mmCIF file of C-alpha atoms in Angstrom:
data_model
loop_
_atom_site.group_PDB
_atom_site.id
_atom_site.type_symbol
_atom_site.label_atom_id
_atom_site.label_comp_id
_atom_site.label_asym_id
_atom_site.label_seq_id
_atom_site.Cartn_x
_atom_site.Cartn_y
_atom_site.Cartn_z
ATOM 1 C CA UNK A 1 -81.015 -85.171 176.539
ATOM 2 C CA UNK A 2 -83.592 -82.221 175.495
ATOM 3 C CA UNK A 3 -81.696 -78.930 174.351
ATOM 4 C CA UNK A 4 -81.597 -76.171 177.333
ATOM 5 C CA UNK A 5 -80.418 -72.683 177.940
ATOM 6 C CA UNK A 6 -77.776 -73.032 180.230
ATOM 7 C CA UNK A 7 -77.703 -70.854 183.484
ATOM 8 C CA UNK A 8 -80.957 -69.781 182.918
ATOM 9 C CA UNK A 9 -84.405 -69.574 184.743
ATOM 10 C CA UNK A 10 -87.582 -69.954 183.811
ATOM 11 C CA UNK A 11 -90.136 -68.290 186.387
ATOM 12 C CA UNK A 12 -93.406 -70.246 186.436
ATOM 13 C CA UNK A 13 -96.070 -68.594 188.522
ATOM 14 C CA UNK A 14 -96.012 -64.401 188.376
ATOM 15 C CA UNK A 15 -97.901 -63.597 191.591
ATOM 16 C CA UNK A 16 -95.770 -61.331 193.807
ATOM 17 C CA UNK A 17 -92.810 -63.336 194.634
ATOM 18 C CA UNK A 18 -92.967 -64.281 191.491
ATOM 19 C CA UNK A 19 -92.375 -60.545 189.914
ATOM 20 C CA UNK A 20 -89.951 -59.939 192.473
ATOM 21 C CA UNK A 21 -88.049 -63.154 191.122
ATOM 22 C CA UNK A 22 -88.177 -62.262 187.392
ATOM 23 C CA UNK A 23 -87.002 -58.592 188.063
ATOM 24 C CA UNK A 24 -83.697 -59.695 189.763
ATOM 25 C CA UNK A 25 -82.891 -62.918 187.372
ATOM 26 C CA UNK A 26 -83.396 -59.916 184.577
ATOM 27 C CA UNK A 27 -81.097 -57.614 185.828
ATOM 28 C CA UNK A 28 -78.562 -60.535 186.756
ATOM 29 C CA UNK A 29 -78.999 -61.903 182.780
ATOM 30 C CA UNK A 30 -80.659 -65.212 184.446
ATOM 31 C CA UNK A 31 -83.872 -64.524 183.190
ATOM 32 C CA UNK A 32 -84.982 -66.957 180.564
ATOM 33 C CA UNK A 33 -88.851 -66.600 180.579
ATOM 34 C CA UNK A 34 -92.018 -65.778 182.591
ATOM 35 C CA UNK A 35 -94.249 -68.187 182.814
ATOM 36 C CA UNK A 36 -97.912 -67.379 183.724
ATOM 37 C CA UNK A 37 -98.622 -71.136 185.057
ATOM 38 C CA UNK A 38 -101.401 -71.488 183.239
ATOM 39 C CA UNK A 39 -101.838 -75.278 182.072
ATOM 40 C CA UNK A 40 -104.383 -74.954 179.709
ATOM 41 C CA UNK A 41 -102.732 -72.805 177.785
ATOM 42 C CA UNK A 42 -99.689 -74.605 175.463
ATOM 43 C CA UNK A 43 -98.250 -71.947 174.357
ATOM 44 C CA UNK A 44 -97.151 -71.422 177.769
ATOM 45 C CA UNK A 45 -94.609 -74.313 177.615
ATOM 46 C CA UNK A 46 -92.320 -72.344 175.495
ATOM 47 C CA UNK A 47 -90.084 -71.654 178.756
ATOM 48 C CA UNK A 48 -90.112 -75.066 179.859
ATOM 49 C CA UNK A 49 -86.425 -75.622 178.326
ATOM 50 C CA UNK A 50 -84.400 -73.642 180.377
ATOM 51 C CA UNK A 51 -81.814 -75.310 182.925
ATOM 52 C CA UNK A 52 -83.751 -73.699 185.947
ATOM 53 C CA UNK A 53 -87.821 -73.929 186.386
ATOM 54 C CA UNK A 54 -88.436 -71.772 189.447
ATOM 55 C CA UNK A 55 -92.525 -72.438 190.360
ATOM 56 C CA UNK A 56 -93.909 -69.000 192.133
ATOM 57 C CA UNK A 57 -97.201 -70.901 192.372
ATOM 58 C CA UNK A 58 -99.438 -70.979 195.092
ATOM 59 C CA UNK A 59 -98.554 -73.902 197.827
ATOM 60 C CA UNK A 60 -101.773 -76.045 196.591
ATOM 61 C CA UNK A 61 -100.825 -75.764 193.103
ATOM 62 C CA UNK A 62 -97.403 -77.145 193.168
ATOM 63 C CA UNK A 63 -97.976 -80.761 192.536
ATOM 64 C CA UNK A 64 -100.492 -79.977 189.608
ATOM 65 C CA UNK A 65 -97.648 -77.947 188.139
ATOM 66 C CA UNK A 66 -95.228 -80.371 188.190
ATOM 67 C CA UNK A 67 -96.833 -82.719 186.554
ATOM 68 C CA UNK A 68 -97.943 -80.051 184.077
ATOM 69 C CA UNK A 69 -94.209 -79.827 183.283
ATOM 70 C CA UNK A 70 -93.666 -83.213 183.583
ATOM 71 C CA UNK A 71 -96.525 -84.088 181.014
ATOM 72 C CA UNK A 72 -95.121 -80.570 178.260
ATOM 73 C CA UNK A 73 -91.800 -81.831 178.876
ATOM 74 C CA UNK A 74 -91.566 -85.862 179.662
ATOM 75 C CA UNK A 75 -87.691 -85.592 179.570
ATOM 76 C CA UNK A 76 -86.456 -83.337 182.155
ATOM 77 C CA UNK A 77 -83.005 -84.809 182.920
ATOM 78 C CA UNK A 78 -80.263 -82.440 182.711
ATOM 79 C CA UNK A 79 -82.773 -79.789 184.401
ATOM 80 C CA UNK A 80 -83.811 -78.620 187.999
ATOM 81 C CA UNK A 81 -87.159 -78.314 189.045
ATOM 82 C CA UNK A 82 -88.022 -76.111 192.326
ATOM 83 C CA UNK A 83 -90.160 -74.480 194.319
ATOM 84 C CA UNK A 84 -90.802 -71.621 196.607
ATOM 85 C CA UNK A 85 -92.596 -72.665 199.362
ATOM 86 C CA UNK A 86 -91.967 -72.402 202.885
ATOM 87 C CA UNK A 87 -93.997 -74.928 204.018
ATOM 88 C CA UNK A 88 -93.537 -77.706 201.771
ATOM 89 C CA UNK A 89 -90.358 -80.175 200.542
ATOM 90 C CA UNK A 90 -89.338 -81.440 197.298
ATOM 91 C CA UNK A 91 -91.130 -84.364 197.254
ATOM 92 C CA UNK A 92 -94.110 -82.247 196.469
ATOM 93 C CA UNK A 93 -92.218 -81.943 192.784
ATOM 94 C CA UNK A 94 -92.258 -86.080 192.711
ATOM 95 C CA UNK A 95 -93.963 -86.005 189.107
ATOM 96 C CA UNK A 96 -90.704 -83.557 187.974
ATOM 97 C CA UNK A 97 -88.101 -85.816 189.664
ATOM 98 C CA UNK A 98 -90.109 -89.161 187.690
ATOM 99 C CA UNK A 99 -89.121 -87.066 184.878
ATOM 100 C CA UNK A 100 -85.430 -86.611 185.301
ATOM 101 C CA UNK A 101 -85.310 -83.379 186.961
ATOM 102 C CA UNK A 102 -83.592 -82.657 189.805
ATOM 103 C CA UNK A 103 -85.870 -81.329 192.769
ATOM 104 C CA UNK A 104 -85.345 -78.549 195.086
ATOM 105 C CA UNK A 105 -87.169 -75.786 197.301
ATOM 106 C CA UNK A 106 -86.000 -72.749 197.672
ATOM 107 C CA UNK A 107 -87.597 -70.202 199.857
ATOM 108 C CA UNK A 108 -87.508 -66.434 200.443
ATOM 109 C CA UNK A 109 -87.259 -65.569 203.949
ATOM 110 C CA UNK A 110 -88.611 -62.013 202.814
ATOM 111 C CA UNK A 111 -92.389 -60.330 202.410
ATOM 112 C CA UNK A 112 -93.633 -59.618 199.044
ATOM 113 C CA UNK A 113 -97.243 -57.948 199.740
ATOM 114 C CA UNK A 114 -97.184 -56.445 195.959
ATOM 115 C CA UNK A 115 -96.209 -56.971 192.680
ATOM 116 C CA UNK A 116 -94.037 -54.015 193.314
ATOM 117 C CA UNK A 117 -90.278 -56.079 193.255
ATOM 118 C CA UNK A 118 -88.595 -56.390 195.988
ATOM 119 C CA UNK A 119 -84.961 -55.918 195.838
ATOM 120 C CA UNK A 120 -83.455 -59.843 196.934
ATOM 121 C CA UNK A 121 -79.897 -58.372 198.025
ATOM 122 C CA UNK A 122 -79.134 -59.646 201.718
ATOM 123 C CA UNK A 123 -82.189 -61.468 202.025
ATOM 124 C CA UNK A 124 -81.761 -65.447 203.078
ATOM 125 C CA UNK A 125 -82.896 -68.155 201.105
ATOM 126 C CA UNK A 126 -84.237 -71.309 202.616
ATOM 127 C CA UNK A 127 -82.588 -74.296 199.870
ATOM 128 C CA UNK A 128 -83.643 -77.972 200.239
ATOM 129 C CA UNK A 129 -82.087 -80.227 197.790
ATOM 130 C CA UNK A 130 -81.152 -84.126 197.121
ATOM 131 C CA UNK A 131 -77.926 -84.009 196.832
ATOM 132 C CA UNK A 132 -74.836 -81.654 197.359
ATOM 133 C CA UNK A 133 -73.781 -81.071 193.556
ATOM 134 C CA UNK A 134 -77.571 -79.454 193.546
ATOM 135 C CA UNK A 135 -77.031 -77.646 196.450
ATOM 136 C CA UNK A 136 -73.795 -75.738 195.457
ATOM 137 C CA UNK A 137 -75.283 -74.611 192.267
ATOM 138 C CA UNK A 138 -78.461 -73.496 194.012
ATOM 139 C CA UNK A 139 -76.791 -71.804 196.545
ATOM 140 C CA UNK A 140 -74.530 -69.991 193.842
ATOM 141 C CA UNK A 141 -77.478 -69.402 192.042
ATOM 142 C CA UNK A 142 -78.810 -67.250 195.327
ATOM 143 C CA UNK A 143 -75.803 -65.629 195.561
ATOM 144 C CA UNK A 144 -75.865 -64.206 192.063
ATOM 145 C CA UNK A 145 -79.324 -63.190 192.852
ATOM 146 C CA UNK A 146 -77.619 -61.119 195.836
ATOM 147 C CA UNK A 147 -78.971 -63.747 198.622
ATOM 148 C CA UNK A 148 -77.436 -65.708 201.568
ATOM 149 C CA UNK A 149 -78.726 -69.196 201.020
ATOM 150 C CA UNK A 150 -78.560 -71.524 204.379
ATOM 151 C CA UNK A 151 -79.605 -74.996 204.482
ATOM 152 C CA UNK A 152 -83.200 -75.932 205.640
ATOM 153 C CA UNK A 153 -84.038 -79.830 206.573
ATOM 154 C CA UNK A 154 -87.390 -80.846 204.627
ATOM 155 C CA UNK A 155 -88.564 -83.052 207.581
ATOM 156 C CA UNK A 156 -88.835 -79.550 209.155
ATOM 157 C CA UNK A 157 -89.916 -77.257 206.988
ATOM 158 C CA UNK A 158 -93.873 -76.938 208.324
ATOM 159 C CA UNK A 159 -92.729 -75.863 212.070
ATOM 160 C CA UNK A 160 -89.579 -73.867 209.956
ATOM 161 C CA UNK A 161 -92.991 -72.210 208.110
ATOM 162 C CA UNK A 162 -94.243 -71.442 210.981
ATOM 163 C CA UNK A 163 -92.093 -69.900 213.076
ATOM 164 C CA UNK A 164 -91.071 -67.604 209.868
ATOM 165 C CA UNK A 165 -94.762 -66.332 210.275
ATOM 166 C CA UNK A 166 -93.761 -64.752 213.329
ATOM 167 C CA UNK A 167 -91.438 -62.451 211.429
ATOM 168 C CA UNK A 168 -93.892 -60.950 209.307
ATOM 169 C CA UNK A 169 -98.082 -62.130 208.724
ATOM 170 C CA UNK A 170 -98.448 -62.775 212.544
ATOM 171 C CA UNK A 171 -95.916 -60.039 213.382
ATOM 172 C CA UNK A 172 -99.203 -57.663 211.355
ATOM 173 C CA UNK A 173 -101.718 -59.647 213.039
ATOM 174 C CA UNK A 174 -99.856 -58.641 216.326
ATOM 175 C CA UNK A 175 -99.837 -54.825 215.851
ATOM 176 C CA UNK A 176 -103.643 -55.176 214.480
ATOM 177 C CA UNK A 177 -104.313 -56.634 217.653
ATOM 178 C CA UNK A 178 -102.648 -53.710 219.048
ATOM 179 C CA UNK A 179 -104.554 -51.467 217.235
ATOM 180 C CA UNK A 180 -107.881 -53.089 218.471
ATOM 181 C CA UNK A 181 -106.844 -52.717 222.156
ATOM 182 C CA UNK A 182 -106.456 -48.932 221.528
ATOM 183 C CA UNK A 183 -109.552 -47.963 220.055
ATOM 184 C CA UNK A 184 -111.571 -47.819 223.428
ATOM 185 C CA UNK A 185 -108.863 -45.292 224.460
ATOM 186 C CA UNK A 186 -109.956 -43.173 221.229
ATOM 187 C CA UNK A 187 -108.000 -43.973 219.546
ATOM 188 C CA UNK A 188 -108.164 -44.807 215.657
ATOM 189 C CA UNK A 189 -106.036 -47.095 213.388
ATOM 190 C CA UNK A 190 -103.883 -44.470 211.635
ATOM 191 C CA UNK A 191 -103.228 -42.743 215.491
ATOM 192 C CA UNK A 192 -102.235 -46.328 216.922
ATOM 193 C CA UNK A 193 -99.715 -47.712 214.207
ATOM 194 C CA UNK A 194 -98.429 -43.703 214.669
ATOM 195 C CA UNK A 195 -97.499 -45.005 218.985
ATOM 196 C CA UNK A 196 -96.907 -48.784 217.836
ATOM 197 C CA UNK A 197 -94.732 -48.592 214.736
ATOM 198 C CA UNK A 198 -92.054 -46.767 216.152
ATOM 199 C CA UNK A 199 -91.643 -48.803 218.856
ATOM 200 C CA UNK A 200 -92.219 -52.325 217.083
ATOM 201 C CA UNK A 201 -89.331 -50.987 214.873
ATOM 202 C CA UNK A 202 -86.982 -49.884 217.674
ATOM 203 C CA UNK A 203 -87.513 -53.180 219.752
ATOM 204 C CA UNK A 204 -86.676 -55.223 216.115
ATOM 205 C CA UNK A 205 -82.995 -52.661 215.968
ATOM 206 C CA UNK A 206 -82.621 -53.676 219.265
ATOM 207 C CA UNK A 207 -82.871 -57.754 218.699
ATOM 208 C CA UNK A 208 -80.760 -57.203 216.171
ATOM 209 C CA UNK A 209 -78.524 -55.317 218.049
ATOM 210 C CA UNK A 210 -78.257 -57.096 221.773
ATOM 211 C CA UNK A 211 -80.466 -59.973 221.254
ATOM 212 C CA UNK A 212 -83.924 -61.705 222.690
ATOM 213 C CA UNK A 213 -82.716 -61.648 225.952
ATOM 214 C CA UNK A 214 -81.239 -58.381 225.948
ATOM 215 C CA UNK A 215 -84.127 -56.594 224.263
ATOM 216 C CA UNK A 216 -87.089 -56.888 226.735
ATOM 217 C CA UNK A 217 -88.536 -54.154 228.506
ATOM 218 C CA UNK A 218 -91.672 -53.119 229.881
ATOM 219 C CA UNK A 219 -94.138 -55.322 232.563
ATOM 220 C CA UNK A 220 -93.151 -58.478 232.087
ATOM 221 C CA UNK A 221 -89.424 -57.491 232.189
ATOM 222 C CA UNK A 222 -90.193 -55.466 235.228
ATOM 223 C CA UNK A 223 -92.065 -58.204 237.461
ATOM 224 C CA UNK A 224 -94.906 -55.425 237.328
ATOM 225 C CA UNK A 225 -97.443 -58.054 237.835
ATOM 226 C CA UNK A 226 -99.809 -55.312 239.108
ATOM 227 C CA UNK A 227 -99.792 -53.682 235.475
ATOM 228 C CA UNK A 228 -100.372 -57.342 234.234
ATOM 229 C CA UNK A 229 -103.404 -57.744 236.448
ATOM 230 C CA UNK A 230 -104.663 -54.562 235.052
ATOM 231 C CA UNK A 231 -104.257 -55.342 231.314
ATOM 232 C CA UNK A 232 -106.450 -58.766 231.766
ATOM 233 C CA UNK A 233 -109.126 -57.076 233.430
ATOM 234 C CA UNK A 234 -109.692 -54.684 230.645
ATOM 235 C CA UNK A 235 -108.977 -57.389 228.261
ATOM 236 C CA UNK A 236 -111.357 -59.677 229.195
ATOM 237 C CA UNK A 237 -114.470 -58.780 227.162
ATOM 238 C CA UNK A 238 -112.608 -59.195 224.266
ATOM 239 C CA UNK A 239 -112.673 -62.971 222.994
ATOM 240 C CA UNK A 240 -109.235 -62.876 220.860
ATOM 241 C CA UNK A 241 -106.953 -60.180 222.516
ATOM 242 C CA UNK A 242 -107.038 -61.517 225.799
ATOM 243 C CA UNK A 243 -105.781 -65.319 225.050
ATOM 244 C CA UNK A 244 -103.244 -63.871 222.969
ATOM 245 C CA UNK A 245 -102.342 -61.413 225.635
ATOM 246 C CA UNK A 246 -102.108 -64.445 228.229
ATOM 247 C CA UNK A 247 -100.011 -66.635 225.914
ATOM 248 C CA UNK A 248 -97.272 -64.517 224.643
ATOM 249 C CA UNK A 249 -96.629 -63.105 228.174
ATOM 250 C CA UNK A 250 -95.824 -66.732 228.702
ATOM 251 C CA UNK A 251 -93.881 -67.679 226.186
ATOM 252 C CA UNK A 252 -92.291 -64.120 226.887
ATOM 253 C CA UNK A 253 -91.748 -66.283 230.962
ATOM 254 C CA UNK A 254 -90.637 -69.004 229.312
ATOM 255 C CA UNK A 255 -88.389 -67.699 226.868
ATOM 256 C CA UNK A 256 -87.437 -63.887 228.235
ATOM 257 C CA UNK A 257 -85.776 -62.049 231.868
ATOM 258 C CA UNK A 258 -88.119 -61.278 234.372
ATOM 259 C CA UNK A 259 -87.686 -59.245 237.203
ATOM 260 C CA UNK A 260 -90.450 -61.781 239.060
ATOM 261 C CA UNK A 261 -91.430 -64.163 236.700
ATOM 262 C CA UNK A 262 -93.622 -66.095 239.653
ATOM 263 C CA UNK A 263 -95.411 -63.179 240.644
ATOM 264 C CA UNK A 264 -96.591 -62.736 237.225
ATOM 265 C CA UNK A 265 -97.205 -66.233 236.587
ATOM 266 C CA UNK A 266 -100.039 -65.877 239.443
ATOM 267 C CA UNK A 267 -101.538 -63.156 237.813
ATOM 268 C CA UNK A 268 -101.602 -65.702 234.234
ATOM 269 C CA UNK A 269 -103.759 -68.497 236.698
ATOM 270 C CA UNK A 270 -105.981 -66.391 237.613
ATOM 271 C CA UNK A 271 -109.438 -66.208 235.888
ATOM 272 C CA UNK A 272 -110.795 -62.885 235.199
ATOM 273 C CA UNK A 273 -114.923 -61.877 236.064
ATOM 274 C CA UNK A 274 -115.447 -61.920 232.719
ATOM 275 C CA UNK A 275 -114.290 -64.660 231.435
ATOM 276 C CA UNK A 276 -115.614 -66.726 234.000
ATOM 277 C CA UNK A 277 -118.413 -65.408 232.807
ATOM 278 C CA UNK A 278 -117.887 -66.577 229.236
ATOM 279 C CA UNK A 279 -117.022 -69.971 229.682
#
C-alpha cells in the first residue's frame, strides 16, 4: 500500500472554490498541498500521496483528472478520490476507483465568484459516497471544515444541480432581468439593484423566517390580476422578460397562496398584441 499523509488533503484544481478550499483545510491543519491540475506538468504529482485528493476542477475536466491521478499514481488503495461538482456523481472518478481509491463527490452548496476565500462555516455540503465507512469520514471531514454535510443521491444530482441554481446564478439572472425591466422607467443599473436588493434580501429573511408559503406578497398573492394584465402588456416587446415573467407567476400558482389564483390564470392564457405579433 503506497505511503500517505494521514488526515490530509490534497486540493487539485485552484480556481475559486478551489482557494476557498485550501484556505480553510490550512487553517484546520488539513492542508497537505495545492495542486494546480496541470497534467503536463510532473512535478505537479508531488501531492498526489495524501489520504484525501479533493479535485476543484472544472465539471468537463474531471474524468481527464482522474485518470491523470490514476496514471501518476497507479496504486491508490488506502486513498479517497473526490470531487466537487454539483452536477455530476462519482462514477465520473471511475479511472480513480480502477485504481483503488475510494470515490466520492462532495459539493458546496455556497457561491464562490472570486478567489477571495470564502469562509465554509455553516455552509452545507452535498456528499455522495459508496459506502457508509466513506461517508462518516467525509462527513467528519466537513465538519472539521465548519460544514453541515447532508446526503445527496447520485441518480439525482443533475435536477439537485439545478434547482441549487435557483439559489444563486439564476437568482442574478433574475434581478438582471429586473434591472432590464426598469431601464425604460429611467432608470439605470446601479439605481435598480439600489430598489431590488433590499427587497430580494428581505423576501430571502423572510423564507427563512416563515417559509415559501408564508413569504409571498405582492400581485400574485393579492389576486391583482389587473396589475398582472398590465405588466404583460408592457412586457411584451421584450423577447426574454416576458416568458420568464409568464412562467414564474405560474410556478408562483402552482407552488404559492393566491388571493384568486383563476383570475390570474386568465390573464397567463391570454396572448398579448405584441406577441401575437411576433409569433
Amino acid at each position: 500500500m503506497p505511503t500517505r499523509r494521514a488526515t490530509q488533503v490534497s486540493v487539485i484544481g485552484m480556481g475559486n472554490w478551489g482557494h476557498s478550499l485550501a484556505a480553510q483545510l490550512a487553517a484546520s491543519g488539513l492542508l497537505a498541498a495545492r495542486v494546480h491540475a496541470q497534467p503536463a506538468r510532473r512535478a505537479a504529482a508531488a501531492g498526489l500521496d495524501a489520504s484525501v485528493l479533493w479535485l476543484c476542477v472544472p465539471d468537463a475536466a474531471i474524468a481527464s483528472t482522474a485518470h491523470w491521478i490514476s496514471t501518476e499514481r497507479p496504486d491508490l488503495r488506502g486513498q479517497t478520490v473526490l470531487h466537487s461538482s454539483g452536477a455530476l456523481d462519482r462514477t465520473v472518478l471511475e479511472a480513480a476507483g480502477q485504481a483503488g481509491a475510494q470515490t466520492a463527490s462532495v459539493h458546496p452548496m455556497m457561491s464562490f465568484p472570486t478567489r477571495r476565500p470564502v469562509a465554509l462555516h455553516g455552509v452545507r455540503f452535498g456528499v455522495e459516497t459508496g459506502d457508509a465507512s466513506t461517508q462518516r469520514r467525509l462527513f467528519r471531514l466537513v465538519r472539521r471544515l465548519g460544514g453541515v454535510p447532508f446526503t445527496v443521491d447520485g441518480k439525482g444530482k443533475a435536477i439537485y444541480h439545478a434547482g441549487a441554481m435557483c439559489g444563486s446564478p439564476l437568482l442574478v439572472a433574475l434581478l438582471a432581468a429586473g434591472v432590464d425591466a426598469m431601464r425604460p422607467a429611467g432608470l439605470g443599473e446601479r439605481e435598480a439593484l439600489a430598489l431590488l436588493t433590499p427587497m430580494a434580501t428581505a423576501t430571502i429573511a423572510n423564507v427563512e423566517r416563515n417559509g415559501l408559503a408564508g413569504s409571498c406578497s405582492g400581485p400574485l398573492a393579492r389576486g391583482d390580476a389587473a396589475t398582472v394584465k398590465l405588466h404583460r402588456k408592457a412586457l411584451a416587446a421584450h423577447p426574454l422578460l416576458a416568458p420568464i415573467y409568464d412562467a414564474l407567476a405560474r410556478l408562483a400558482l402552482a407552488d404559492l397562496p393566491s388571493a384568486d389564483p383563476a383570475a390570474i390564470e386568465a390573464v397567463l392564457k391570454q396572448r398579448t398584441a405584441k406577441r401575437r405579433t411576433l409569433e
